[in-house]
mmCIF file of C-alpha atoms and ligand atoms in Angstrom:
data_model
loop_
_atom_site.group_PDB
_atom_site.id
_atom_site.type_symbol
_atom_site.label_atom_id
_atom_site.label_comp_id
_atom_site.label_asym_id
_atom_site.label_seq_id
_atom_site.Cartn_x
_atom_site.Cartn_y
_atom_site.Cartn_z
ATOM 1 C CA MET A 22 0.000 0.000 0.000
ATOM 2 C CA ILE A 23 1.322 3.446 -0.951
ATOM 3 C CA LEU A 24 1.105 5.779 2.008
ATOM 4 C CA ALA A 25 0.216 9.448 1.963
ATOM 5 C CA VAL A 26 2.919 12.065 2.384
ATOM 6 C CA THR A 27 2.890 13.267 5.986
ATOM 7 C CA GLY A 28 4.320 16.593 7.082
ATOM 8 C CA ASN A 29 3.645 20.065 8.416
ATOM 9 C CA ASP A 30 3.811 22.045 5.188
ATOM 10 C CA LEU A 31 0.918 24.513 5.326
ATOM 11 C CA ASP A 32 1.527 25.798 1.785
ATOM 12 C CA ARG A 33 1.250 22.292 0.435
ATOM 13 C CA ALA A 34 -1.899 21.616 2.494
ATOM 14 C CA LYS A 35 -3.457 24.834 1.173
ATOM 15 C CA GLU A 36 -2.542 24.153 -2.474
ATOM 16 C CA THR A 37 -3.975 20.658 -2.266
ATOM 17 C CA LEU A 38 -7.263 21.932 -0.808
ATOM 18 C CA VAL A 39 -7.534 24.802 -3.301
ATOM 19 C CA LYS A 40 -7.196 22.238 -6.115
ATOM 20 C CA GLY A 41 -10.252 20.438 -4.706
ATOM 21 C CA GLU A 42 -8.284 17.531 -3.275
ATOM 22 C CA LEU A 43 -8.427 16.191 0.272
ATOM 23 C CA VAL A 44 -6.023 16.666 3.178
ATOM 24 C CA ALA A 45 -6.144 14.904 6.540
ATOM 25 C CA ILE A 46 -6.014 17.567 9.249
ATOM 26 C CA PRO A 47 -5.119 17.489 12.937
ATOM 27 C CA THR A 48 -7.663 18.758 15.432
ATOM 28 C CA GLU A 49 -7.733 18.657 19.227
ATOM 29 C CA THR A 50 -10.547 16.061 19.122
ATOM 30 C CA VAL A 51 -9.634 13.587 16.352
ATOM 31 C CA TYR A 52 -8.033 13.851 12.904
ATOM 32 C CA GLY A 53 -10.354 14.996 10.121
ATOM 33 C CA LEU A 54 -10.581 14.194 6.411
ATOM 34 C CA ALA A 55 -10.905 17.698 4.985
ATOM 35 C CA GLY A 56 -12.037 19.221 1.724
ATOM 36 C CA ASN A 57 -13.363 22.591 0.530
ATOM 37 C CA ALA A 58 -16.915 22.659 1.926
ATOM 38 C CA LEU A 59 -18.081 24.987 -0.856
ATOM 39 C CA ASP A 60 -16.847 22.660 -3.630
ATOM 40 C CA GLU A 61 -19.352 19.863 -4.267
ATOM 41 C CA LYS A 62 -16.803 17.679 -5.998
ATOM 42 C CA ALA A 63 -14.432 17.857 -3.063
ATOM 43 C CA VAL A 64 -17.295 17.086 -0.674
ATOM 44 C CA LEU A 65 -18.351 14.128 -2.783
ATOM 45 C CA SER A 66 -14.850 12.686 -2.648
ATOM 46 C CA ILE A 67 -14.926 12.888 1.172
ATOM 47 C CA PHE A 68 -17.954 10.575 1.165
ATOM 48 C CA GLU A 69 -16.238 8.263 -1.340
ATOM 49 C CA VAL A 70 -12.894 8.004 0.457
ATOM 50 C CA LYS A 71 -14.603 7.310 3.796
ATOM 51 C CA ASN A 72 -17.179 5.034 2.268
ATOM 52 C CA ARG A 73 -19.697 7.128 4.152
ATOM 53 C CA PRO A 74 -23.429 7.041 3.365
ATOM 54 C CA ALA A 75 -24.732 10.290 1.867
ATOM 55 C CA PHE A 76 -27.386 10.633 4.587
ATOM 56 C CA ASP A 77 -24.709 11.308 7.244
ATOM 57 C CA PRO A 78 -23.933 15.072 7.142
ATOM 58 C CA LEU A 79 -20.538 16.725 7.673
ATOM 59 C CA ILE A 80 -19.217 19.341 10.101
ATOM 60 C CA ILE A 81 -17.641 22.484 8.641
ATOM 61 C CA HIS A 82 -14.574 24.016 10.275
ATOM 62 C CA THR A 83 -13.408 27.601 10.207
ATOM 63 C CA ASP A 84 -11.359 29.982 12.340
ATOM 64 C CA SER A 85 -13.584 32.918 13.313
ATOM 65 C CA VAL A 86 -17.162 33.789 14.220
ATOM 66 C CA GLU A 87 -17.103 36.416 11.431
ATOM 67 C CA LYS A 88 -16.549 33.628 8.920
ATOM 68 C CA VAL A 89 -19.213 31.459 10.558
ATOM 69 C CA MET A 90 -21.689 34.316 9.921
ATOM 70 C CA GLN A 91 -21.126 33.892 6.169
ATOM 71 C CA TYR A 92 -22.462 30.333 6.384
ATOM 72 C CA VAL A 93 -25.356 30.527 8.848
ATOM 73 C CA SER A 94 -28.556 32.576 8.695
ATOM 74 C CA ASP A 95 -29.172 32.752 12.447
ATOM 75 C CA PHE A 96 -26.997 32.604 15.546
ATOM 76 C CA PRO A 97 -29.276 32.438 18.616
ATOM 77 C CA GLU A 98 -28.243 34.002 21.909
ATOM 78 C CA LYS A 99 -27.482 30.698 23.639
ATOM 79 C CA ALA A 100 -25.358 29.559 20.723
ATOM 80 C CA ARG A 101 -23.433 32.815 20.935
ATOM 81 C CA ARG A 102 -22.746 32.366 24.630
ATOM 82 C CA LEU A 103 -21.487 28.833 24.020
ATOM 83 C CA ALA A 104 -19.287 30.028 21.170
ATOM 84 C CA GLU A 105 -17.831 32.814 23.314
ATOM 85 C CA ASN A 106 -17.019 30.400 26.106
ATOM 86 C CA PHE A 107 -15.892 27.301 24.243
ATOM 87 C CA TRP A 108 -14.573 28.234 20.780
ATOM 88 C CA PRO A 109 -12.008 27.408 19.679
ATOM 89 C CA GLY A 110 -12.744 23.975 21.159
ATOM 90 C CA PRO A 111 -14.560 20.630 21.052
ATOM 91 C CA LEU A 112 -18.010 22.131 20.492
ATOM 92 C CA THR A 113 -20.085 21.834 17.303
ATOM 93 C CA LEU A 114 -23.168 24.031 16.876
ATOM 94 C CA LEU A 115 -26.110 23.144 14.606
ATOM 95 C CA LEU A 116 -27.318 26.396 13.033
ATOM 96 C CA PRO A 117 -29.635 27.213 10.087
ATOM 97 C CA LYS A 118 -27.562 27.216 6.928
ATOM 98 C CA LYS A 119 -27.208 29.769 4.169
ATOM 99 C CA THR A 120 -27.460 28.571 0.572
ATOM 100 C CA VAL A 121 -23.686 28.867 -0.024
ATOM 101 C CA ILE A 122 -23.339 25.612 1.895
ATOM 102 C CA PRO A 123 -24.091 22.791 -0.561
ATOM 103 C CA ASP A 124 -26.953 20.445 0.381
ATOM 104 C CA LEU A 125 -24.483 17.605 0.015
ATOM 105 C CA VAL A 126 -22.639 18.833 3.139
ATOM 106 C CA THR A 127 -25.793 18.757 5.280
ATOM 107 C CA SER A 128 -27.421 15.711 3.640
ATOM 108 C CA GLY A 129 -30.294 17.971 2.662
ATOM 109 C CA LEU A 130 -30.961 19.239 6.204
ATOM 110 C CA ASP A 131 -31.650 22.959 6.787
ATOM 111 C CA SER A 132 -29.030 23.187 9.504
ATOM 112 C CA VAL A 133 -25.271 23.067 9.173
ATOM 113 C CA ALA A 134 -22.885 21.766 11.829
ATOM 114 C CA VAL A 135 -20.099 24.312 12.522
ATOM 115 C CA ARG A 136 -17.025 24.246 14.691
ATOM 116 C CA ILE A 137 -13.931 26.345 15.374
ATOM 117 C CA PRO A 138 -11.325 23.761 16.360
ATOM 118 C CA ASN A 139 -8.591 24.419 18.905
ATOM 119 C CA HIS A 140 -5.395 23.348 17.219
ATOM 120 C CA PRO A 141 -2.638 25.873 16.401
ATOM 121 C CA ILE A 142 -1.539 24.380 13.054
ATOM 122 C CA LEU A 143 -5.086 23.892 11.840
ATOM 123 C CA LEU A 144 -6.108 27.419 12.905
ATOM 124 C CA ASP A 145 -3.135 28.735 10.944
ATOM 125 C CA LEU A 146 -4.273 26.786 7.862
ATOM 126 C CA LEU A 147 -7.918 27.863 8.236
ATOM 127 C CA GLY A 148 -6.780 31.486 8.471
ATOM 128 C CA ARG A 149 -5.170 31.180 5.024
ATOM 129 C CA LEU A 150 -8.294 29.771 3.350
ATOM 130 C CA ASP A 151 -11.267 31.671 1.965
ATOM 131 C CA PHE A 152 -13.527 28.645 2.329
ATOM 132 C CA PRO A 153 -14.489 26.428 5.295
ATOM 133 C CA LEU A 154 -13.324 22.823 5.527
ATOM 134 C CA ALA A 155 -15.856 20.024 5.602
ATOM 135 C CA ALA A 156 -14.256 17.309 7.686
ATOM 136 C CA PRO A 157 -15.572 14.091 9.167
ATOM 137 C CA SER A 158 -13.252 11.999 11.285
ATOM 138 C CA ALA A 159 -10.533 10.515 9.063
ATOM 139 C CA ASN A 160 -11.455 6.849 9.442
ATOM 140 C CA PRO A 161 -13.316 4.438 7.202
ATOM 141 C CA PHE A 162 -17.035 4.719 8.047
ATOM 142 C CA GLY A 163 -17.906 2.856 11.235
ATOM 143 C CA TYR A 164 -14.324 2.301 12.443
ATOM 144 C CA ILE A 165 -12.447 3.884 15.366
ATOM 145 C CA SER A 166 -11.577 7.582 14.915
ATOM 146 C CA PRO A 167 -7.872 8.457 14.431
ATOM 147 C CA THR A 168 -5.991 10.502 17.033
ATOM 148 C CA ASN A 169 -2.618 10.737 15.281
ATOM 149 C CA ALA A 170 -1.240 10.909 11.737
ATOM 150 C CA MET A 171 -0.164 7.248 11.737
ATOM 151 C CA HIS A 172 -3.709 6.106 12.455
ATOM 152 C CA VAL A 173 -4.870 8.039 9.381
ATOM 153 C CA ASN A 174 -2.081 6.708 7.189
ATOM 154 C CA ALA A 175 -2.735 3.119 8.228
ATOM 155 C CA GLN A 176 -6.271 3.244 6.911
ATOM 156 C CA LEU A 177 -6.677 5.989 4.346
ATOM 157 C CA GLY A 178 -3.050 6.529 3.336
ATOM 158 C CA ASP A 179 -3.546 5.063 -0.130
ATOM 159 C CA LYS A 180 -6.534 7.293 -0.860
ATOM 160 C CA ILE A 181 -5.346 10.801 0.021
ATOM 161 C CA PRO A 182 -2.395 12.913 -1.148
ATOM 162 C CA TYR A 183 -1.397 14.637 2.087
ATOM 163 C CA ILE A 184 -1.656 14.343 5.860
ATOM 164 C CA LEU A 185 -0.954 17.475 7.872
ATOM 165 C CA ASP A 186 0.748 16.169 11.011
ATOM 166 C CA GLY A 187 -0.094 18.069 14.178
ATOM 167 C CA GLY A 188 0.901 15.440 16.719
ATOM 168 C CA GLU A 189 -1.513 13.589 18.957
ATOM 169 C CA SER A 190 -5.030 14.937 19.383
ATOM 170 C CA SER A 191 -5.108 16.260 22.933
ATOM 171 C CA VAL A 192 -8.808 15.701 23.709
ATOM 172 C CA GLY A 193 -9.051 12.370 21.890
ATOM 173 C CA ILE A 194 -12.820 12.168 21.485
ATOM 174 C CA GLU A 195 -15.074 13.958 18.953
ATOM 175 C CA SER A 196 -16.753 17.293 19.580
ATOM 176 C CA THR A 197 -19.998 17.665 21.517
ATOM 177 C CA ILE A 198 -22.838 18.493 19.091
ATOM 178 C CA VAL A 199 -25.409 21.043 20.287
ATOM 179 C CA GLY A 200 -28.600 22.192 18.550
ATOM 180 C CA PHE A 201 -31.392 24.628 19.403
ATOM 181 C CA GLU A 202 -35.098 23.991 18.929
ATOM 182 C CA ASN A 203 -38.027 26.019 20.312
ATOM 183 C CA ASN A 204 -35.982 27.534 23.130
ATOM 184 C CA GLU A 205 -34.600 24.155 24.054
ATOM 185 C CA THR A 206 -30.899 23.299 23.877
ATOM 186 C CA ILE A 207 -30.303 19.741 22.733
ATOM 187 C CA ILE A 208 -27.126 17.659 22.935
ATOM 188 C CA TYR A 209 -27.145 15.417 19.855
ATOM 189 C CA ARG A 210 -23.755 13.851 20.452
ATOM 190 C CA LEU A 211 -21.836 13.613 23.720
ATOM 191 C CA GLY A 212 -18.214 14.562 23.181
ATOM 192 C CA GLY A 213 -15.070 16.343 24.273
ATOM 193 C CA LEU A 214 -16.897 19.242 25.948
ATOM 194 C CA ALA A 215 -18.624 17.972 29.112
ATOM 195 C CA VAL A 216 -22.367 18.571 29.551
ATOM 196 C CA ASP A 217 -21.714 20.138 33.002
ATOM 197 C CA ASP A 218 -19.529 22.797 31.400
ATOM 198 C CA ILE A 219 -22.264 23.631 28.897
ATOM 199 C CA GLU A 220 -24.927 23.807 31.625
ATOM 200 C CA GLN A 221 -22.821 26.202 33.677
ATOM 201 C CA VAL A 222 -23.049 28.693 30.837
ATOM 202 C CA ILE A 223 -26.615 28.312 29.520
ATOM 203 C CA GLY A 224 -28.488 26.235 32.105
ATOM 204 C CA LYS A 225 -30.304 22.942 31.674
ATOM 205 C CA VAL A 226 -29.973 21.081 28.382
ATOM 206 C CA THR A 227 -31.747 18.040 26.947
ATOM 207 C CA LEU A 228 -29.734 14.936 26.128
ATOM 208 C CA MET A 229 -30.761 13.311 22.889
ATOM 209 C CA PRO A 230 -27.778 11.304 21.729
ATOM 210 C CA ASN A 231 -29.958 9.225 19.475
ATOM 211 C CA SER A 232 -29.345 5.509 19.567
ATOM 212 C CA SER A 233 -31.115 4.909 16.339
ATOM 213 C CA SER A 234 -29.975 3.330 13.109
ATOM 214 C CA ASP A 235 -32.638 5.315 11.305
ATOM 215 C CA PRO A 236 -31.235 7.432 8.470
ATOM 216 C CA LYS A 237 -33.604 10.226 9.540
ATOM 217 C CA ALA A 238 -31.472 10.627 12.635
ATOM 218 C CA PRO A 239 -28.219 11.173 10.795
ATOM 219 C CA GLY A 240 -24.918 10.708 12.466
ATOM 220 C CA MET A 241 -26.117 9.199 15.663
ATOM 221 C CA LEU A 242 -25.974 5.694 14.323
ATOM 222 C CA LYS A 243 -26.263 3.037 16.944
ATOM 223 C CA SER A 244 -23.289 1.042 15.752
ATOM 224 C CA HIS A 245 -20.096 3.044 15.278
ATOM 225 C CA TYR A 246 -16.524 3.488 16.453
ATOM 226 C CA ALA A 247 -16.181 -0.273 16.353
ATOM 227 C CA PRO A 248 -13.024 -2.377 16.374
ATOM 228 C CA ARG A 249 -12.898 -5.347 13.992
ATOM 229 C CA LYS A 250 -12.596 -7.834 16.843
ATOM 230 C CA ALA A 251 -15.641 -9.054 18.726
ATOM 231 C CA PHE A 252 -16.204 -6.350 21.328
ATOM 232 C CA PHE A 253 -18.131 -6.569 24.596
ATOM 233 C CA LEU A 254 -19.007 -3.950 27.176
ATOM 234 C CA ARG A 255 -19.464 -4.811 30.856
ATOM 235 C CA ASN A 256 -20.323 -2.806 33.958
ATOM 236 C CA LYS A 257 -17.570 -4.563 35.845
ATOM 237 C CA VAL A 258 -14.918 -6.743 34.272
ATOM 238 C CA ILE A 259 -13.679 -9.937 35.830
ATOM 239 C CA SER A 260 -10.976 -11.965 34.147
ATOM 240 C CA GLU A 261 -12.075 -14.903 32.090
ATOM 241 C CA ASN A 262 -10.115 -17.746 33.657
ATOM 242 C CA GLY A 263 -6.649 -18.078 32.186
ATOM 243 C CA ASN A 264 -7.863 -16.779 28.846
ATOM 244 C CA GLU A 265 -5.023 -15.506 26.683
ATOM 245 C CA GLN A 266 -7.424 -14.860 23.819
ATOM 246 C CA THR A 267 -9.059 -11.826 25.405
ATOM 247 C CA GLY A 268 -7.957 -8.183 25.394
ATOM 248 C CA TYR A 269 -9.197 -5.870 28.148
ATOM 249 C CA LEU A 270 -9.906 -2.145 28.176
ATOM 250 C CA LEU A 271 -10.085 -1.024 31.805
ATOM 251 C CA PHE A 272 -10.723 2.258 33.552
ATOM 252 C CA ASP A 273 -8.128 2.754 36.293
ATOM 253 C CA LYS A 274 -6.425 -0.515 37.184
ATOM 254 C CA TYR A 275 -5.150 -3.788 35.794
ATOM 255 C CA LEU A 276 -7.039 -7.030 36.247
ATOM 256 C CA GLU A 277 -5.188 -9.491 38.426
ATOM 257 C CA GLY A 278 -4.165 -12.806 36.951
ATOM 258 C CA VAL A 279 -4.202 -11.628 33.342
ATOM 259 C CA ASN A 280 -1.155 -10.998 31.140
ATOM 260 C CA ILE A 281 -0.720 -7.208 31.259
ATOM 261 C CA GLU A 282 0.219 -7.134 27.578
ATOM 262 C CA ASN A 283 -3.420 -7.879 26.839
ATOM 263 C CA GLN A 284 -4.659 -5.032 29.029
ATOM 264 C CA ARG A 285 -4.952 -1.279 28.551
ATOM 265 C CA VAL A 286 -5.808 1.042 31.431
ATOM 266 C CA LEU A 287 -7.368 4.350 30.366
ATOM 267 C CA SER A 288 -6.121 6.358 33.355
ATOM 268 C CA PHE A 289 -4.358 5.034 36.439
ATOM 269 C CA ASN A 290 -5.357 8.283 38.217
ATOM 270 C CA ALA A 291 -9.010 7.878 37.217
ATOM 271 C CA ASN A 292 -8.657 11.155 35.315
ATOM 272 C CA MET A 293 -11.453 11.500 32.744
ATOM 273 C CA GLN A 294 -9.497 13.828 30.414
ATOM 274 C CA GLU A 295 -6.668 11.332 30.286
ATOM 275 C CA ALA A 296 -9.103 8.451 29.773
ATOM 276 C CA ALA A 297 -10.745 10.238 26.815
ATOM 277 C CA HIS A 298 -7.330 11.060 25.373
ATOM 278 C CA ASN A 299 -6.309 7.368 25.434
ATOM 279 C CA LEU A 300 -9.632 5.779 24.461
ATOM 280 C CA PHE A 301 -9.372 5.413 20.671
ATOM 281 C CA ALA A 302 -5.617 4.758 20.572
ATOM 282 C CA TYR A 303 -5.993 1.927 23.101
ATOM 283 C CA LEU A 304 -8.974 0.449 21.257
ATOM 284 C CA ARG A 305 -6.836 0.337 18.123
ATOM 285 C CA GLU A 306 -3.950 -1.294 19.983
ATOM 286 C CA LEU A 307 -6.238 -3.963 21.389
ATOM 287 C CA ASP A 308 -7.680 -4.516 17.931
ATOM 288 C CA THR A 309 -4.217 -5.368 16.557
ATOM 289 C CA LEU A 310 -3.213 -7.742 19.408
ATOM 290 C CA PRO A 311 -3.365 -11.496 18.829
ATOM 291 C CA VAL A 312 -6.589 -11.827 20.823
ATOM 292 C CA GLU A 313 -9.990 -13.021 19.637
ATOM 293 C CA LYS A 314 -12.153 -10.608 21.512
ATOM 294 C CA ILE A 315 -12.029 -7.415 23.519
ATOM 295 C CA ILE A 316 -13.865 -6.783 26.770
ATOM 296 C CA ALA A 317 -14.225 -3.197 27.967
ATOM 297 C CA GLU A 318 -15.543 -1.866 31.231
ATOM 298 C CA ARG A 319 -17.866 1.090 31.564
ATOM 299 C CA VAL A 320 -16.233 4.128 33.187
ATOM 300 C CA PRO A 321 -17.887 6.194 35.960
ATOM 301 C CA ALA A 322 -20.740 8.202 34.447
ATOM 302 C CA TYR A 323 -19.685 11.797 35.102
ATOM 303 C CA SER A 324 -18.025 14.541 33.035
ATOM 304 C CA LEU A 325 -16.331 13.084 29.918
ATOM 305 C CA GLY A 326 -17.163 9.624 31.257
ATOM 306 C CA LEU A 327 -20.600 10.039 29.656
ATOM 307 C CA ALA A 328 -19.038 10.498 26.217
ATOM 308 C CA ILE A 329 -16.574 7.643 26.767
ATOM 309 C CA ASN A 330 -19.412 5.277 27.699
ATOM 310 C CA ASP A 331 -21.382 6.458 24.670
ATOM 311 C CA ARG A 332 -18.505 5.479 22.350
ATOM 312 C CA LEU A 333 -18.016 2.118 24.107
ATOM 313 C CA GLN A 334 -21.743 1.431 23.839
ATOM 314 C CA ARG A 335 -21.753 2.106 20.096
ATOM 315 C CA ALA A 336 -18.618 0.018 19.582
ATOM 316 C CA ALA A 337 -20.391 -2.865 21.348
ATOM 317 C CA ALA A 338 -23.539 -2.488 19.224
ATOM 318 C CA HIS A 339 -21.759 -3.894 16.194
HETATM 319 O O1 LIG B 407 -14.601 16.447 16.672
HETATM 320 C C1 LIG B 407 -15.234 16.349 15.627
HETATM 321 O O2 LIG B 407 -16.414 16.725 15.546
HETATM 322 C C2 LIG B 407 -14.523 15.710 14.428
HETATM 323 C C3 LIG B 407 -13.388 16.647 13.997
HETATM 324 C C4 LIG B 407 -12.729 16.200 12.729
HETATM 325 O O3 LIG B 407 -13.882 17.947 13.912
HETATM 326 N N1 LIG B 407 -15.442 15.485 13.365
HETATM 327 C C5 LIG B 407 -16.379 14.504 13.410
HETATM 328 O O4 LIG B 407 -17.105 14.375 12.237
HETATM 329 O O5 LIG B 407 -16.564 13.785 14.362
HETATM 330 P P1 LIG B 407 -17.998 13.120 11.904
HETATM 331 O O6 LIG B 407 -18.413 13.328 10.503
HETATM 332 O O7 LIG B 407 -17.282 11.876 12.213
HETATM 333 O O8 LIG B 407 -19.238 13.299 12.797
HETATM 334 C C6 LIG B 407 -20.074 14.409 12.553
HETATM 335 C C7 LIG B 407 -21.421 14.203 13.141
HETATM 336 C C8 LIG B 407 -22.156 13.144 12.409
HETATM 337 O O9 LIG B 407 -22.675 12.254 13.359
HETATM 338 C C9 LIG B 407 -23.236 13.910 11.687
HETATM 339 O O10 LIG B 407 -24.384 13.189 11.461
HETATM 340 C C10 LIG B 407 -23.490 15.073 12.621
HETATM 341 O O11 LIG B 407 -22.185 15.403 13.028
HETATM 342 N N2 LIG B 407 -24.061 16.202 11.889
HETATM 343 C C11 LIG B 407 -23.460 16.948 10.959
HETATM 344 N N3 LIG B 407 -24.299 17.875 10.459
HETATM 345 C C12 LIG B 407 -25.467 17.693 11.087
HETATM 346 C C13 LIG B 407 -26.731 18.336 11.002
HETATM 347 N N4 LIG B 407 -26.963 19.338 10.172
HETATM 348 N N5 LIG B 407 -27.729 17.875 11.812
HETATM 349 C C14 LIG B 407 -27.491 16.846 12.670
HETATM 350 N N6 LIG B 407 -26.313 16.202 12.794
HETATM 351 C C15 LIG B 407 -25.315 16.617 12.001
HETATM 352 MG MG1 LIG B 408 -16.813 9.959 12.779
#
């Protein structure tokens, strides 16, 4: 397999995007597979490279609220307060779209998902572009999201010309998606910005991370983020007697009596940020071990633990 060129050449990244080709980009959440959001052909190739169904809409990325205003027709007060507090950062807002955003980007929906990511190299690139970047996570549809350039190269390297390397994604889990309907604030996807932090700024929100496989509920597909190995989620993990064929994903300590090479511990300090940061990389590692199945344990359900459990749940729904 021929791998993509990987580097930190912003001129090259820009030229490639201006030509309508795709570039994998670093963000603080996960790596994205980016193309010019205003160029339908570029957007179409994102769906092709990812093997993503057309009913699953894309997030657009830009570097300032002024630019966001060119793409959305309304920016409600609560959305503004969230943007002021959490952009750049792991927050995606669903806002009514202007017609410059192709229907292909939003899968025909009237709203567009927008985010200002918090990554210095990417912000520099976005500042040089006069179009926003449509970018889903840079993994084949349904698989684990990539949190470094090697993850991207391993899976999509033969399909894209350039990977902009910005090191490891610090947050490690996708953005929290927030929408606004009839005065209600709705969380459509749990993610790297904790619900508590959002509620401190705008008060109570409604959780609606849809667990449907219904195309009318795009993006919140029940089965997602899945390793290739058989994957099981448990409230509490106990070792399966002398079984060398099982890999374990644990919250804060090793299981006794099991080869530690087959175990990954998300955070020995029970730190949720660290656990989120390690989640996808450890899932990938377990997926490449010579084990037949992976057993994960649910993490405590607070702060980013809610988003971690959401991803584990979807991985287990395969
Ligand atoms: O952190 C992130 O959000 C990463 C980085 C690259 O920014 N991106 C990401 O994109 O996770 P993706 O495509 O893997 O997930 C985007 C989600 C999908 O579940 C999609 O259905 C939802 O956003 N989405 C996009 N536009 C939407 C819309 N107009 N209404 C409802 N959901 C939408
Ligand atoms: Mg994704």
